[in-house]
Amino acid sequence: MDEMKKLIEAAIQQRMQDGYQKLQTAEVVREKNEYYEKIQHEYERVTSGLPDCQAKILRKYSDCLLEMEAENEAFFYRLGLRDGYSLRRLI
């Protein structure tokens, strides 16, 4: 049973490393950064042209979206962990 446990853990670690390496290829990172910088510039351009009260509302809305996305990521991460543990017990 210890051998099976080690095999499963090794497979999970390898899968996570492979996925992370794909995500972090230089070209992908460069493209993402360029895109994020462009969006940031546009966001600042738009908010700078608004009255303060409207710019605050837009920033608050943006912050709310980011918080919701972070909560979703945490939820799905925990869900994946639970699935992994359930699969481990099953095997």
mmCIF file of N, CA and C in Angstrom, residues 8-9 12-13 16 72-90:
data_model
loop_
_atom_site.group_PDB
_atom_site.id
_atom_site.type_symbol
_atom_site.label_atom_id
_atom_site.label_comp_id
_atom_site.label_asym_id
_atom_site.label_seq_id
_atom_site.Cartn_x
_atom_site.Cartn_y
_atom_site.Cartn_z
ATOM 1 N N ILE A 8 1.074 7.335 -6.430
ATOM 2 C CA ILE A 8 0.029 8.345 -6.615
ATOM 3 C C ILE A 8 0.574 9.739 -6.340
ATOM 4 N N GLU A 9 1.306 9.879 -5.247
ATOM 5 C CA GLU A 9 1.874 11.188 -4.906
ATOM 6 C C GLU A 9 2.843 11.664 -5.980
ATOM 7 N N ILE A 12 0.837 12.809 -9.032
ATOM 8 C CA ILE A 12 0.190 14.107 -8.786
ATOM 9 C C ILE A 12 1.217 15.229 -8.864
ATOM 10 N N GLN A 13 2.368 15.033 -8.234
ATOM 11 C CA GLN A 13 3.410 16.059 -8.269
ATOM 12 C C GLN A 13 3.900 16.309 -9.690
ATOM 13 N N MET A 16 1.262 18.274 -11.637
ATOM 14 C CA MET A 16 1.237 19.676 -11.230
ATOM 15 C C MET A 16 2.437 20.427 -11.800
ATOM 16 N N ASN A 72 -13.563 32.196 -5.952
ATOM 17 C CA ASN A 72 -13.839 31.070 -6.863
ATOM 18 C C ASN A 72 -12.623 30.170 -7.010
ATOM 19 N N GLU A 73 -11.440 30.779 -7.173
ATOM 20 C CA GLU A 73 -10.229 29.979 -7.295
ATOM 21 C C GLU A 73 -10.002 29.131 -6.055
ATOM 22 N N ALA A 74 -10.175 29.735 -4.883
ATOM 23 C CA ALA A 74 -9.981 29.001 -3.631
ATOM 24 C C ALA A 74 -10.991 27.864 -3.518
ATOM 25 N N PHE A 75 -12.227 28.125 -3.911
ATOM 26 C CA PHE A 75 -13.261 27.097 -3.853
ATOM 27 C C PHE A 75 -12.900 25.907 -4.730
ATOM 28 N N PHE A 76 -12.524 26.176 -5.977
ATOM 29 C CA PHE A 76 -12.216 25.087 -6.897
ATOM 30 C C PHE A 76 -10.924 24.374 -6.511
ATOM 31 N N TYR A 77 -9.984 25.087 -5.925
ATOM 32 C CA TYR A 77 -8.767 24.446 -5.437
ATOM 33 C C TYR A 77 -9.117 23.452 -4.331
ATOM 34 N N ARG A 78 -9.934 23.898 -3.368
ATOM 35 C CA ARG A 78 -10.335 22.998 -2.287
ATOM 36 C C ARG A 78 -11.153 21.825 -2.824
ATOM 37 N N LEU A 79 -12.006 22.079 -3.795
ATOM 38 C CA LEU A 79 -12.798 21.012 -4.401
ATOM 39 C C LEU A 79 -11.880 19.980 -5.063
ATOM 40 N N GLY A 80 -10.861 20.445 -5.762
ATOM 41 C CA GLY A 80 -9.913 19.533 -6.388
ATOM 42 C C GLY A 80 -9.143 18.715 -5.359
ATOM 43 N N LEU A 81 -8.775 19.359 -4.263
ATOM 44 C CA LEU A 81 -8.095 18.614 -3.196
ATOM 45 C C LEU A 81 -8.993 17.524 -2.626
ATOM 46 N N ARG A 82 -10.251 17.879 -2.375
ATOM 47 C CA ARG A 82 -11.189 16.874 -1.852
ATOM 48 C C ARG A 82 -11.349 15.718 -2.828
ATOM 49 N N ASP A 83 -11.460 16.046 -4.113
ATOM 50 C CA ASP A 83 -11.571 14.986 -5.122
ATOM 51 C C ASP A 83 -10.335 14.106 -5.123
ATOM 52 N N GLY A 84 -9.166 14.737 -5.003
ATOM 53 C CA GLY A 84 -7.919 13.978 -4.976
ATOM 54 C C GLY A 84 -7.842 13.047 -3.782
ATOM 55 N N TYR A 85 -8.229 13.552 -2.614
ATOM 56 C CA TYR A 85 -8.220 12.701 -1.418
ATOM 57 C C TYR A 85 -9.238 11.572 -1.528
ATOM 58 N N SER A 86 -10.392 11.886 -2.095
ATOM 59 C CA SER A 86 -11.409 10.831 -2.282
ATOM 60 C C SER A 86 -10.896 9.762 -3.235
ATOM 61 N N LEU A 87 -10.242 10.182 -4.299
ATOM 62 C CA LEU A 87 -9.678 9.234 -5.256
ATOM 63 C C LEU A 87 -8.582 8.412 -4.605
ATOM 64 N N ARG A 88 -7.773 9.046 -3.798
ATOM 65 C CA ARG A 88 -6.705 8.327 -3.093
ATOM 66 C C ARG A 88 -7.276 7.248 -2.175
ATOM 67 N N ARG A 89 -8.340 7.596 -1.444
ATOM 68 C CA ARG A 89 -8.964 6.597 -0.554
ATOM 69 C C ARG A 89 -9.575 5.465 -1.363
ATOM 70 N N LEU A 90 -10.142 5.816 -2.503
ATOM 71 C CA LEU A 90 -10.764 4.803 -3.355
ATOM 72 C C LEU A 90 -9.733 3.805 -3.874
#
